[in-house]
Amino acid sequence: MSDTEKDRIFQLHAHHTGVLNIQSQLEVHNRQDLARAYTPGVAFLSQEIAKNPRLKRQYTLSGKLIVLITDGSAVLGLGNLGPAAGLPVIEGKALLYKDLAKVNALPLALDQVPVDEAVTTIKNISQTFAGIHLEDIAAPRCFEIETKLSQALSIPVYHDDQEGTAIVVLAGLLNAVQVVGKELTQAHIVINGVGASGYATARLLHAIGVQHLTLVDIHGVITPDDRRYNRYQRQLAQELHTAPAQKGQTLTDVIAHQDIFIGLSDQNVLQPADVQQMNKQPIIFALANPVPEIAPAKAVQAGAAVVATGSSKYPNQVNNVLVFPGLFKGLLQSSLEQVDYGLQLLVAQKLAQLTAQPDAKHIIADVFDPRVVAAVSQAVAQYAQKGK
């Protein structure tokens, strides 16, 4: 990106002091308006809500407001930049919630406190919200925070880096394997980068029946006995029956005879020679941002049949924005409280179906496709109806 364009970005955000504002739903022009919108009228609401706290969802903003929470410990692909630096990301996502799905979202930065303290803080403010969207929180903290909040609260708790990524990756894969004529559950898949996104993606793929998964991170293949990895990673490796002998093997060591590479890691870690070692018509999802694990042109030159990235600069943008606006719109309308594997699969299927005839350069809908939010929110409603 040019310096001129960077300057324009800073000027735009400075001019508006961010990208969000608060607008009132009622106008107050006289004493009668004041009495209805504020005192003494709100006293009647307070008395009724005291008798039945659930009425707050009907009579206050809490019925349509979600909160976007970050501690800035894993901002985009930039690392631990701190809570304040995480604010531009969640503010931008709040804007997308509103513009794409008419969902109200409030950005909130949380200090990097111990897990239990973070959970307690979020629980203590949860009465204000209809749902919790966690963002840019590093693993394994994010796993613990999401699990504890989901158990403690009766509103949806969703981590976009986990569930959002897993859903959109699966949606893209469902169509990519059609293009190359392979069966997803039988494909050999290597996931490079098993933080929040990679872990959740592996979990979802395993849950839907994928048989051959290899997990690679900074120290090489994750094995059940490798104490350099956290307990969540080791447990998943155990469930995948990863052989202890693979401990420490690098991506290059295990890339041969793989059908699919999913990168949720760092720029330029996959080489053309690696792609050439894969099975015929390999699928490359190089999703690191802002620079992918391999440049798409290089991947195609090396023999890749389908290439996706997380960037809008290339075809096949596999990005969470395809998921979260419509997902929470559906959650608010349906009163579902969990984003479980069944819901993730259905949303992924509905997203994939928006591309009726996938080809190498068209495996997933465009982020501005007006059908996306409706398809995702309707999938949530359908899933909720099944559960009744």
mmCIF file of C-alpha atoms in Angstrom:
data_model
loop_
_atom_site.group_PDB
_atom_site.id
_atom_site.type_symbol
_atom_site.label_atom_id
_atom_site.label_comp_id
_atom_site.label_asym_id
_atom_site.label_seq_id
_atom_site.Cartn_x
_atom_site.Cartn_y
_atom_site.Cartn_z
ATOM 1 C CA MET A 1 0.000 0.000 0.000
ATOM 2 C CA SER A 2 1.327 3.434 -0.938
ATOM 3 C CA ASP A 3 2.186 6.126 1.587
ATOM 4 C CA THR A 4 -0.475 8.330 -0.016
ATOM 5 C CA GLU A 5 -3.175 5.738 0.640
ATOM 6 C CA LYS A 6 -1.972 5.256 4.215
ATOM 7 C CA ASP A 7 -2.226 9.017 4.751
ATOM 8 C CA ARG A 8 -5.802 8.966 3.458
ATOM 9 C CA ILE A 9 -6.689 6.200 5.911
ATOM 10 C CA PHE A 10 -5.314 8.151 8.858
ATOM 11 C CA GLN A 11 -7.080 11.330 7.705
ATOM 12 C CA LEU A 12 -10.406 9.534 7.280
ATOM 13 C CA HIS A 13 -10.381 7.965 10.722
ATOM 14 C CA ALA A 14 -9.101 11.143 12.367
ATOM 15 C CA HIS A 15 -11.733 13.305 10.667
ATOM 16 C CA HIS A 16 -14.556 11.195 12.125
ATOM 17 C CA THR A 17 -12.729 10.197 15.342
ATOM 18 C CA GLY A 18 -13.251 6.580 14.363
ATOM 19 C CA VAL A 19 -15.916 5.059 12.135
ATOM 20 C CA LEU A 20 -18.863 4.811 14.531
ATOM 21 C CA ASN A 21 -21.399 7.085 16.173
ATOM 22 C CA ILE A 22 -24.463 6.692 18.401
ATOM 23 C CA GLN A 23 -27.849 7.752 17.081
ATOM 24 C CA SER A 24 -31.068 8.108 19.041
ATOM 25 C CA GLN A 25 -34.251 6.251 18.131
ATOM 26 C CA LEU A 26 -36.537 8.906 19.596
ATOM 27 C CA GLU A 27 -36.675 12.664 19.298
ATOM 28 C CA VAL A 28 -37.241 14.775 22.408
ATOM 29 C CA HIS A 29 -38.911 18.099 21.584
ATOM 30 C CA ASN A 30 -41.150 18.788 24.569
ATOM 31 C CA ARG A 31 -42.010 17.721 28.102
ATOM 32 C CA GLN A 32 -44.294 14.933 26.937
ATOM 33 C CA ASP A 33 -41.509 13.433 24.822
ATOM 34 C CA LEU A 34 -39.152 13.762 27.784
ATOM 35 C CA ALA A 35 -41.613 12.042 30.127
ATOM 36 C CA ARG A 36 -42.045 9.091 27.762
ATOM 37 C CA ALA A 37 -38.410 8.630 26.793
ATOM 38 C CA TYR A 38 -36.928 9.365 30.205
ATOM 39 C CA THR A 39 -38.416 10.265 33.565
ATOM 40 C CA PRO A 40 -41.008 9.538 34.846
ATOM 41 C CA GLY A 41 -41.826 7.016 32.091
ATOM 42 C CA VAL A 42 -38.768 4.832 32.517
ATOM 43 C CA ALA A 43 -39.765 4.182 36.122
ATOM 44 C CA PHE A 44 -42.599 1.947 34.879
ATOM 45 C CA LEU A 45 -40.137 0.011 32.734
ATOM 46 C CA SER A 46 -37.719 -0.396 35.631
ATOM 47 C CA GLN A 47 -40.443 -1.755 37.893
ATOM 48 C CA GLU A 48 -41.564 -4.339 35.335
ATOM 49 C CA ILE A 49 -38.018 -5.413 34.511
ATOM 50 C CA ALA A 50 -37.297 -5.818 38.232
ATOM 51 C CA LYS A 51 -40.138 -8.356 38.350
ATOM 52 C CA ASN A 52 -38.983 -10.123 35.173
ATOM 53 C CA PRO A 53 -35.385 -9.301 34.129
ATOM 54 C CA ARG A 54 -35.859 -10.937 30.713
ATOM 55 C CA LEU A 55 -38.122 -8.040 29.774
ATOM 56 C CA LYS A 56 -35.009 -5.896 29.381
ATOM 57 C CA ARG A 57 -34.549 -7.559 25.979
ATOM 58 C CA GLN A 58 -37.950 -6.252 24.904
ATOM 59 C CA TYR A 59 -37.790 -2.751 26.344
ATOM 60 C CA THR A 60 -34.089 -1.789 26.194
ATOM 61 C CA LEU A 61 -31.154 -1.786 23.801
ATOM 62 C CA SER A 62 -29.921 -4.996 25.424
ATOM 63 C CA GLY A 63 -32.272 -6.961 23.174
ATOM 64 C CA LYS A 64 -30.445 -5.882 20.015
ATOM 65 C CA LEU A 65 -26.914 -4.947 21.100
ATOM 66 C CA ILE A 66 -23.873 -7.198 21.012
ATOM 67 C CA VAL A 67 -20.419 -6.388 22.345
ATOM 68 C CA LEU A 68 -17.160 -6.850 20.452
ATOM 69 C CA ILE A 69 -14.381 -7.543 22.977
ATOM 70 C CA THR A 70 -10.639 -7.645 22.359
ATOM 71 C CA ASP A 71 -7.555 -7.623 24.541
ATOM 72 C CA GLY A 72 -5.315 -6.999 21.539
ATOM 73 C CA SER A 73 -3.165 -10.049 22.198
ATOM 74 C CA ALA A 74 -3.452 -11.373 18.615
ATOM 75 C CA VAL A 75 -4.325 -8.469 16.317
ATOM 76 C CA LEU A 76 -4.810 -9.587 12.696
ATOM 77 C CA GLY A 77 -1.469 -11.068 11.643
ATOM 78 C CA LEU A 78 0.444 -8.441 13.592
ATOM 79 C CA GLY A 79 0.710 -10.131 16.997
ATOM 80 C CA ASN A 80 0.292 -8.753 20.500
ATOM 81 C CA LEU A 81 -0.242 -5.011 20.028
ATOM 82 C CA GLY A 82 -2.262 -4.435 23.196
ATOM 83 C CA PRO A 83 -5.905 -3.536 23.922
ATOM 84 C CA ALA A 84 -5.818 0.018 22.548
ATOM 85 C CA ALA A 85 -4.341 -1.119 19.241
ATOM 86 C CA GLY A 86 -7.077 -3.749 18.971
ATOM 87 C CA LEU A 87 -9.796 -1.087 18.918
ATOM 88 C CA PRO A 88 -9.569 -0.169 15.202
ATOM 89 C CA VAL A 89 -10.255 -3.790 14.277
ATOM 90 C CA ILE A 90 -13.355 -4.240 16.412
ATOM 91 C CA GLU A 91 -14.599 -0.775 15.536
ATOM 92 C CA GLY A 92 -14.356 -1.730 11.871
ATOM 93 C CA LYS A 93 -16.220 -4.960 12.525
ATOM 94 C CA ALA A 94 -18.923 -3.045 14.382
ATOM 95 C CA LEU A 95 -19.311 -0.887 11.279
ATOM 96 C CA LEU A 96 -19.668 -3.998 9.107
ATOM 97 C CA TYR A 97 -22.246 -5.461 11.491
ATOM 98 C CA LYS A 98 -24.350 -2.334 11.099
ATOM 99 C CA ASP A 99 -23.870 -1.736 7.386
ATOM 100 C CA LEU A 100 -24.207 -5.336 6.215
ATOM 101 C CA ALA A 101 -26.703 -6.815 8.678
ATOM 102 C CA LYS A 102 -28.270 -3.906 10.643
ATOM 103 C CA VAL A 103 -26.855 -5.399 13.850
ATOM 104 C CA ASN A 104 -25.795 -3.005 16.627
ATOM 105 C CA ALA A 105 -22.352 -3.759 18.041
ATOM 106 C CA LEU A 106 -20.297 -1.930 20.658
ATOM 107 C CA PRO A 107 -16.456 -2.182 20.573
ATOM 108 C CA LEU A 108 -14.823 -2.738 23.950
ATOM 109 C CA ALA A 109 -11.099 -3.081 24.765
ATOM 110 C CA LEU A 110 -10.202 -5.217 27.770
ATOM 111 C CA ASP A 111 -6.853 -5.198 29.565
ATOM 112 C CA GLN A 112 -4.814 -8.405 29.312
ATOM 113 C CA VAL A 113 -5.781 -9.656 32.743
ATOM 114 C CA PRO A 114 -5.795 -13.315 33.907
ATOM 115 C CA VAL A 115 -8.442 -15.515 32.284
ATOM 116 C CA ASP A 116 -10.724 -15.727 35.304
ATOM 117 C CA GLU A 117 -10.589 -11.973 35.791
ATOM 118 C CA ALA A 118 -11.467 -11.409 32.131
ATOM 119 C CA VAL A 119 -14.379 -13.834 32.419
ATOM 120 C CA THR A 120 -15.640 -12.143 35.583
ATOM 121 C CA THR A 121 -15.432 -8.699 33.969
ATOM 122 C CA ILE A 122 -17.379 -9.786 30.904
ATOM 123 C CA LYS A 123 -19.968 -11.605 33.032
ATOM 124 C CA ASN A 124 -20.401 -8.467 35.143
ATOM 125 C CA ILE A 125 -21.318 -6.351 32.103
ATOM 126 C CA SER A 126 -23.263 -9.024 30.225
ATOM 127 C CA GLN A 127 -26.704 -7.777 31.309
ATOM 128 C CA THR A 128 -26.316 -4.989 28.756
ATOM 129 C CA PHE A 129 -25.911 -7.267 25.752
ATOM 130 C CA ALA A 130 -27.675 -9.886 23.655
ATOM 131 C CA GLY A 131 -24.446 -11.581 22.622
ATOM 132 C CA ILE A 132 -20.652 -11.623 23.035
ATOM 133 C CA HIS A 133 -18.268 -11.469 20.067
ATOM 134 C CA LEU A 134 -14.648 -12.147 21.080
ATOM 135 C CA GLU A 135 -11.930 -10.908 18.743
ATOM 136 C CA ASP A 136 -8.132 -10.997 18.430
ATOM 137 C CA ILE A 137 -7.510 -12.840 21.711
ATOM 138 C CA ALA A 138 -4.510 -15.166 21.597
ATOM 139 C CA ALA A 139 -4.643 -18.920 22.163
ATOM 140 C CA PRO A 140 -4.936 -20.634 24.557
ATOM 141 C CA ARG A 141 -6.543 -17.733 26.497
ATOM 142 C CA CYS A 142 -9.310 -17.461 23.925
ATOM 143 C CA PHE A 143 -10.292 -21.131 24.352
ATOM 144 C CA GLU A 144 -10.576 -20.807 28.115
ATOM 145 C CA ILE A 145 -12.424 -17.475 28.030
ATOM 146 C CA GLU A 146 -14.957 -18.636 25.445
ATOM 147 C CA THR A 147 -15.606 -21.947 27.202
ATOM 148 C CA LYS A 148 -16.116 -20.375 30.628
ATOM 149 C CA LEU A 149 -18.351 -17.609 29.291
ATOM 150 C CA SER A 150 -20.468 -20.057 27.291
ATOM 151 C CA GLN A 151 -21.032 -22.112 30.426
ATOM 152 C CA ALA A 152 -21.856 -19.081 32.566
ATOM 153 C CA LEU A 153 -24.086 -17.013 30.265
ATOM 154 C CA SER A 154 -27.436 -17.600 28.574
ATOM 155 C CA ILE A 155 -26.523 -15.506 25.523
ATOM 156 C CA PRO A 156 -24.391 -16.508 22.506
ATOM 157 C CA VAL A 157 -20.619 -16.321 22.961
ATOM 158 C CA TYR A 158 -18.752 -16.379 19.667
ATOM 159 C CA HIS A 159 -15.048 -16.066 18.843
ATOM 160 C CA ASP A 160 -14.698 -14.902 15.249
ATOM 161 C CA ASP A 161 -11.102 -16.070 14.917
ATOM 162 C CA GLN A 162 -12.291 -19.567 15.809
ATOM 163 C CA GLU A 163 -15.850 -20.240 14.641
ATOM 164 C CA GLY A 164 -15.904 -17.587 11.910
ATOM 165 C CA THR A 165 -12.679 -18.809 10.349
ATOM 166 C CA ALA A 166 -13.653 -22.472 10.595
ATOM 167 C CA ILE A 167 -17.007 -21.837 8.896
ATOM 168 C CA VAL A 168 -15.655 -19.806 5.989
ATOM 169 C CA VAL A 169 -12.747 -22.208 5.402
ATOM 170 C CA LEU A 170 -15.129 -25.153 5.311
ATOM 171 C CA ALA A 171 -17.441 -23.305 2.906
ATOM 172 C CA GLY A 172 -14.539 -22.697 0.538
ATOM 173 C CA LEU A 173 -13.298 -26.274 0.818
ATOM 174 C CA LEU A 174 -16.718 -27.738 0.035
ATOM 175 C CA ASN A 175 -16.569 -26.068 -3.371
ATOM 176 C CA ALA A 176 -12.812 -26.421 -3.929
ATOM 177 C CA VAL A 177 -12.988 -30.210 -3.709
ATOM 178 C CA GLN A 178 -15.813 -30.164 -6.262
ATOM 179 C CA VAL A 179 -13.528 -28.342 -8.687
ATOM 180 C CA VAL A 180 -10.799 -30.998 -8.412
ATOM 181 C CA GLY A 181 -13.115 -33.989 -8.028
ATOM 182 C CA LYS A 182 -11.991 -35.074 -4.572
ATOM 183 C CA GLU A 183 -13.868 -36.135 -1.439
ATOM 184 C CA LEU A 184 -13.277 -33.787 1.487
ATOM 185 C CA THR A 185 -13.573 -36.401 4.221
ATOM 186 C CA GLN A 186 -10.948 -38.577 2.495
ATOM 187 C CA ALA A 187 -8.555 -35.783 1.533
ATOM 188 C CA HIS A 188 -5.146 -35.493 3.172
ATOM 189 C CA ILE A 189 -4.992 -32.039 4.757
ATOM 190 C CA VAL A 190 -2.154 -30.196 6.444
ATOM 191 C CA ILE A 191 -2.935 -27.153 8.579
ATOM 192 C CA ASN A 192 -0.006 -24.813 9.146
ATOM 193 C CA GLY A 193 -0.565 -22.494 12.106
ATOM 194 C CA VAL A 194 -2.640 -23.987 14.911
ATOM 195 C CA GLY A 195 -3.515 -20.978 17.009
ATOM 196 C CA ALA A 196 -7.134 -19.966 17.535
ATOM 197 C CA SER A 197 -8.085 -20.113 13.840
ATOM 198 C CA GLY A 198 -6.153 -23.228 12.918
ATOM 199 C CA TYR A 199 -7.294 -25.101 16.001
ATOM 200 C CA ALA A 200 -10.982 -24.319 15.414
ATOM 201 C CA THR A 201 -10.712 -25.171 11.724
ATOM 202 C CA ALA A 202 -9.110 -28.514 12.523
ATOM 203 C CA ARG A 203 -11.765 -29.200 15.156
ATOM 204 C CA LEU A 204 -14.610 -28.537 12.709
ATOM 205 C CA LEU A 205 -13.048 -30.596 9.917
ATOM 206 C CA HIS A 206 -12.502 -33.475 12.331
ATOM 207 C CA ALA A 207 -16.078 -33.159 13.594
ATOM 208 C CA ILE A 208 -17.537 -33.507 10.088
ATOM 209 C CA GLY A 209 -15.501 -36.641 9.394
ATOM 210 C CA VAL A 210 -12.211 -35.587 7.777
ATOM 211 C CA GLN A 211 -9.937 -38.590 8.274
ATOM 212 C CA HIS A 212 -6.430 -37.336 7.508
ATOM 213 C CA LEU A 213 -5.317 -34.179 9.301
ATOM 214 C CA THR A 214 -1.744 -33.120 10.055
ATOM 215 C CA LEU A 215 -1.198 -30.130 12.346
ATOM 216 C CA VAL A 216 1.978 -28.058 12.055
ATOM 217 C CA ASP A 217 3.006 -25.079 14.141
ATOM 218 C CA ILE A 218 6.177 -23.223 15.078
ATOM 219 C CA HIS A 219 7.960 -26.314 16.482
ATOM 220 C CA GLY A 220 6.828 -28.628 13.697
ATOM 221 C CA VAL A 221 4.145 -31.335 13.733
ATOM 222 C CA ILE A 222 2.055 -31.229 16.893
ATOM 223 C CA THR A 223 2.145 -34.532 18.748
ATOM 224 C CA PRO A 224 0.338 -35.534 21.951
ATOM 225 C CA ASP A 225 3.582 -35.684 23.949
ATOM 226 C CA ASP A 226 5.188 -32.407 22.811
ATOM 227 C CA ARG A 227 5.089 -30.131 25.874
ATOM 228 C CA ARG A 228 6.062 -27.123 23.794
ATOM 229 C CA TYR A 229 2.415 -27.017 22.716
ATOM 230 C CA ASN A 230 -0.597 -26.182 24.897
ATOM 231 C CA ARG A 231 -2.973 -28.811 26.225
ATOM 232 C CA TYR A 232 -5.655 -28.015 23.638
ATOM 233 C CA GLN A 233 -3.257 -28.609 20.759
ATOM 234 C CA ARG A 234 -1.883 -31.800 22.328
ATOM 235 C CA GLN A 235 -5.364 -33.149 23.027
ATOM 236 C CA LEU A 236 -6.420 -32.567 19.430
ATOM 237 C CA ALA A 237 -3.271 -34.299 18.184
ATOM 238 C CA GLN A 238 -4.198 -37.230 20.429
ATOM 239 C CA GLU A 239 -7.695 -37.390 18.924
ATOM 240 C CA LEU A 240 -6.194 -37.315 15.428
ATOM 241 C CA HIS A 241 -3.901 -40.249 16.356
ATOM 242 C CA THR A 242 -0.785 -38.293 15.385
ATOM 243 C CA ALA A 243 2.231 -40.580 15.699
ATOM 244 C CA PRO A 244 4.824 -39.525 18.302
ATOM 245 C CA ALA A 245 7.497 -40.216 15.682
ATOM 246 C CA GLN A 246 6.308 -37.148 13.762
ATOM 247 C CA LYS A 247 7.390 -34.842 16.590
ATOM 248 C CA GLY A 248 9.367 -31.914 15.227
ATOM 249 C CA GLN A 249 8.837 -32.715 11.548
ATOM 250 C CA THR A 250 8.624 -29.514 9.517
ATOM 251 C CA LEU A 251 6.030 -28.435 6.973
ATOM 252 C CA THR A 252 8.445 -29.445 4.204
ATOM 253 C CA ASP A 253 8.816 -32.877 5.827
ATOM 254 C CA VAL A 254 5.072 -33.591 5.721
ATOM 255 C CA ILE A 255 3.825 -31.695 2.651
ATOM 256 C CA ALA A 256 4.403 -34.615 0.249
ATOM 257 C CA HIS A 257 1.202 -36.391 -0.829
ATOM 258 C CA GLN A 258 -1.098 -33.860 0.831
ATOM 259 C CA ASP A 259 -4.232 -32.857 -1.107
ATOM 260 C CA ILE A 260 -4.943 -29.605 0.737
ATOM 261 C CA PHE A 261 -2.778 -26.993 2.446
ATOM 262 C CA ILE A 262 -4.533 -24.620 4.868
ATOM 263 C CA GLY A 263 -2.287 -21.812 6.061
ATOM 264 C CA LEU A 264 -3.313 -19.718 9.053
ATOM 265 C CA SER A 265 0.218 -18.782 9.929
ATOM 266 C CA ASP A 266 2.736 -16.381 8.402
ATOM 267 C CA GLN A 267 3.835 -14.971 5.083
ATOM 268 C CA ASN A 268 5.949 -16.919 2.604
ATOM 269 C CA VAL A 269 6.263 -20.144 4.617
ATOM 270 C CA LEU A 270 5.089 -22.353 1.730
ATOM 271 C CA GLN A 271 7.493 -22.693 -1.172
ATOM 272 C CA PRO A 272 6.748 -23.671 -4.805
ATOM 273 C CA ALA A 273 8.854 -26.800 -4.266
ATOM 274 C CA ASP A 274 6.483 -27.768 -1.422
ATOM 275 C CA VAL A 275 3.441 -27.430 -3.679
ATOM 276 C CA GLN A 276 5.138 -29.641 -6.254
ATOM 277 C CA GLN A 277 5.442 -32.402 -3.649
ATOM 278 C CA MET A 278 1.672 -32.498 -3.024
ATOM 279 C CA ASN A 279 -0.797 -34.833 -4.722
ATOM 280 C CA LYS A 280 -2.129 -33.945 -8.155
ATOM 281 C CA GLN A 281 -4.426 -30.909 -8.326
ATOM 282 C CA PRO A 282 -3.573 -29.610 -4.869
ATOM 283 C CA ILE A 283 -5.733 -27.030 -3.126
ATOM 284 C CA ILE A 284 -3.935 -24.128 -1.440
ATOM 285 C CA PHE A 285 -5.669 -21.943 1.154
ATOM 286 C CA ALA A 286 -2.948 -19.384 1.982
ATOM 287 C CA LEU A 287 -4.911 -17.254 4.429
ATOM 288 C CA ALA A 288 -2.249 -15.274 6.304
ATOM 289 C CA ASN A 289 -2.907 -11.534 6.211
ATOM 290 C CA PRO A 290 -1.786 -9.131 4.910
ATOM 291 C CA VAL A 291 0.711 -11.351 3.001
ATOM 292 C CA PRO A 292 -0.225 -14.994 2.266
ATOM 293 C CA GLU A 293 1.910 -18.078 2.921
ATOM 294 C CA ILE A 294 2.621 -18.220 -0.821
ATOM 295 C CA ALA A 295 1.814 -15.779 -3.598
ATOM 296 C CA PRO A 296 -1.118 -17.165 -5.623
ATOM 297 C CA ALA A 297 0.752 -16.828 -8.932
ATOM 298 C CA LYS A 298 3.648 -18.870 -7.556
ATOM 299 C CA ALA A 299 1.279 -21.523 -6.231
ATOM 300 C CA VAL A 300 -0.455 -21.861 -9.597
ATOM 301 C CA GLN A 301 2.887 -22.007 -11.394
ATOM 302 C CA ALA A 302 3.894 -24.838 -9.089
ATOM 303 C CA GLY A 303 0.758 -26.808 -9.974
ATOM 304 C CA ALA A 304 -1.975 -25.664 -7.566
ATOM 305 C CA ALA A 305 -5.433 -26.267 -8.996
ATOM 306 C CA VAL A 306 -7.304 -23.940 -6.613
ATOM 307 C CA VAL A 307 -5.829 -21.092 -4.582
ATOM 308 C CA ALA A 308 -7.610 -18.998 -1.956
ATOM 309 C CA THR A 309 -6.309 -16.206 0.262
ATOM 310 C CA GLY A 310 -7.707 -13.928 2.951
ATOM 311 C CA SER A 311 -7.071 -10.856 0.810
ATOM 312 C CA SER A 312 -9.370 -8.898 -1.488
ATOM 313 C CA LYS A 313 -6.428 -8.496 -3.907
ATOM 314 C CA TYR A 314 -6.884 -12.022 -5.281
ATOM 315 C CA PRO A 315 -9.745 -14.307 -6.404
ATOM 316 C CA ASN A 316 -11.347 -16.559 -3.768
ATOM 317 C CA GLN A 317 -11.202 -14.327 -0.706
ATOM 318 C CA VAL A 318 -11.877 -16.566 2.291
ATOM 319 C CA ASN A 319 -12.693 -14.009 4.950
ATOM 320 C CA ASN A 320 -14.727 -13.989 8.177
ATOM 321 C CA VAL A 321 -16.816 -11.063 6.955
ATOM 322 C CA LEU A 322 -18.808 -13.659 5.015
ATOM 323 C CA VAL A 323 -19.911 -15.125 8.340
ATOM 324 C CA PHE A 324 -20.213 -12.888 11.375
ATOM 325 C CA PRO A 325 -22.775 -10.253 10.268
ATOM 326 C CA GLY A 326 -25.375 -12.769 9.124
ATOM 327 C CA LEU A 327 -24.565 -15.216 11.891
ATOM 328 C CA PHE A 328 -25.322 -12.775 14.687
ATOM 329 C CA LYS A 329 -28.342 -11.424 12.854
ATOM 330 C CA GLY A 330 -29.686 -14.963 12.899
ATOM 331 C CA LEU A 331 -28.669 -15.556 16.508
ATOM 332 C CA LEU A 332 -30.501 -12.425 17.685
ATOM 333 C CA GLN A 333 -33.631 -13.400 15.787
ATOM 334 C CA SER A 334 -33.641 -17.039 16.866
ATOM 335 C CA SER A 335 -32.467 -16.834 20.502
ATOM 336 C CA LEU A 336 -29.953 -19.653 19.936
ATOM 337 C CA GLU A 337 -27.276 -19.655 22.627
ATOM 338 C CA GLN A 338 -24.546 -21.877 21.123
ATOM 339 C CA VAL A 339 -22.609 -21.884 17.853
ATOM 340 C CA ASP A 340 -22.016 -25.639 17.827
ATOM 341 C CA TYR A 341 -20.534 -27.837 15.094
ATOM 342 C CA GLY A 342 -23.934 -28.615 13.591
ATOM 343 C CA LEU A 343 -24.688 -24.930 13.127
ATOM 344 C CA GLN A 344 -21.198 -24.253 11.769
ATOM 345 C CA LEU A 345 -21.611 -27.017 9.175
ATOM 346 C CA LEU A 346 -25.032 -25.797 8.052
ATOM 347 C CA VAL A 347 -23.847 -22.196 7.683
ATOM 348 C CA ALA A 348 -20.818 -23.382 5.681
ATOM 349 C CA GLN A 349 -23.061 -25.450 3.402
ATOM 350 C CA LYS A 350 -25.409 -22.533 2.768
ATOM 351 C CA LEU A 351 -22.460 -20.243 2.004
ATOM 352 C CA ALA A 352 -21.002 -22.803 -0.399
ATOM 353 C CA GLN A 353 -24.337 -23.204 -2.181
ATOM 354 C CA LEU A 354 -24.321 -19.527 -3.141
ATOM 355 C CA THR A 355 -21.687 -20.472 -5.743
ATOM 356 C CA ALA A 356 -23.773 -22.710 -7.979
ATOM 357 C CA GLN A 357 -21.005 -23.705 -10.399
ATOM 358 C CA PRO A 358 -17.647 -23.353 -8.656
ATOM 359 C CA ASP A 359 -14.469 -23.156 -10.690
ATOM 360 C CA ALA A 360 -10.819 -22.513 -9.881
ATOM 361 C CA LYS A 361 -11.345 -18.755 -9.476
ATOM 362 C CA HIS A 362 -14.848 -18.848 -7.996
ATOM 363 C CA ILE A 363 -15.232 -21.126 -4.983
ATOM 364 C CA ILE A 364 -16.927 -18.713 -2.592
ATOM 365 C CA ALA A 365 -19.267 -15.732 -2.734
ATOM 366 C CA ASP A 366 -17.914 -12.212 -2.864
ATOM 367 C CA VAL A 367 -17.920 -10.361 0.448
ATOM 368 C CA PHE A 368 -20.303 -7.777 -1.022
ATOM 369 C CA ASP A 369 -22.726 -10.331 -2.467
ATOM 370 C CA PRO A 370 -26.113 -9.138 -1.128
ATOM 371 C CA ARG A 371 -27.264 -12.758 -0.703
ATOM 372 C CA VAL A 372 -24.639 -13.627 1.911
ATOM 373 C CA VAL A 373 -26.145 -12.112 5.066
ATOM 374 C CA ALA A 374 -29.586 -13.495 4.242
ATOM 375 C CA ALA A 375 -28.243 -16.989 3.516
ATOM 376 C CA VAL A 376 -26.288 -17.122 6.777
ATOM 377 C CA SER A 377 -29.051 -15.715 8.970
ATOM 378 C CA GLN A 378 -31.593 -18.068 7.374
ATOM 379 C CA ALA A 379 -29.278 -21.009 8.069
ATOM 380 C CA VAL A 380 -29.258 -20.032 11.742
ATOM 381 C CA ALA A 381 -33.057 -19.795 11.761
ATOM 382 C CA GLN A 382 -33.320 -23.201 10.075
ATOM 383 C CA TYR A 383 -30.989 -24.760 12.618
ATOM 384 C CA ALA A 384 -32.889 -23.216 15.503
ATOM 385 C CA GLN A 385 -36.148 -24.578 14.123
ATOM 386 C CA LYS A 386 -34.675 -28.089 13.935
ATOM 387 C CA GLY A 387 -33.795 -27.914 17.604
ATOM 388 C CA LYS A 388 -37.347 -27.077 18.728
#
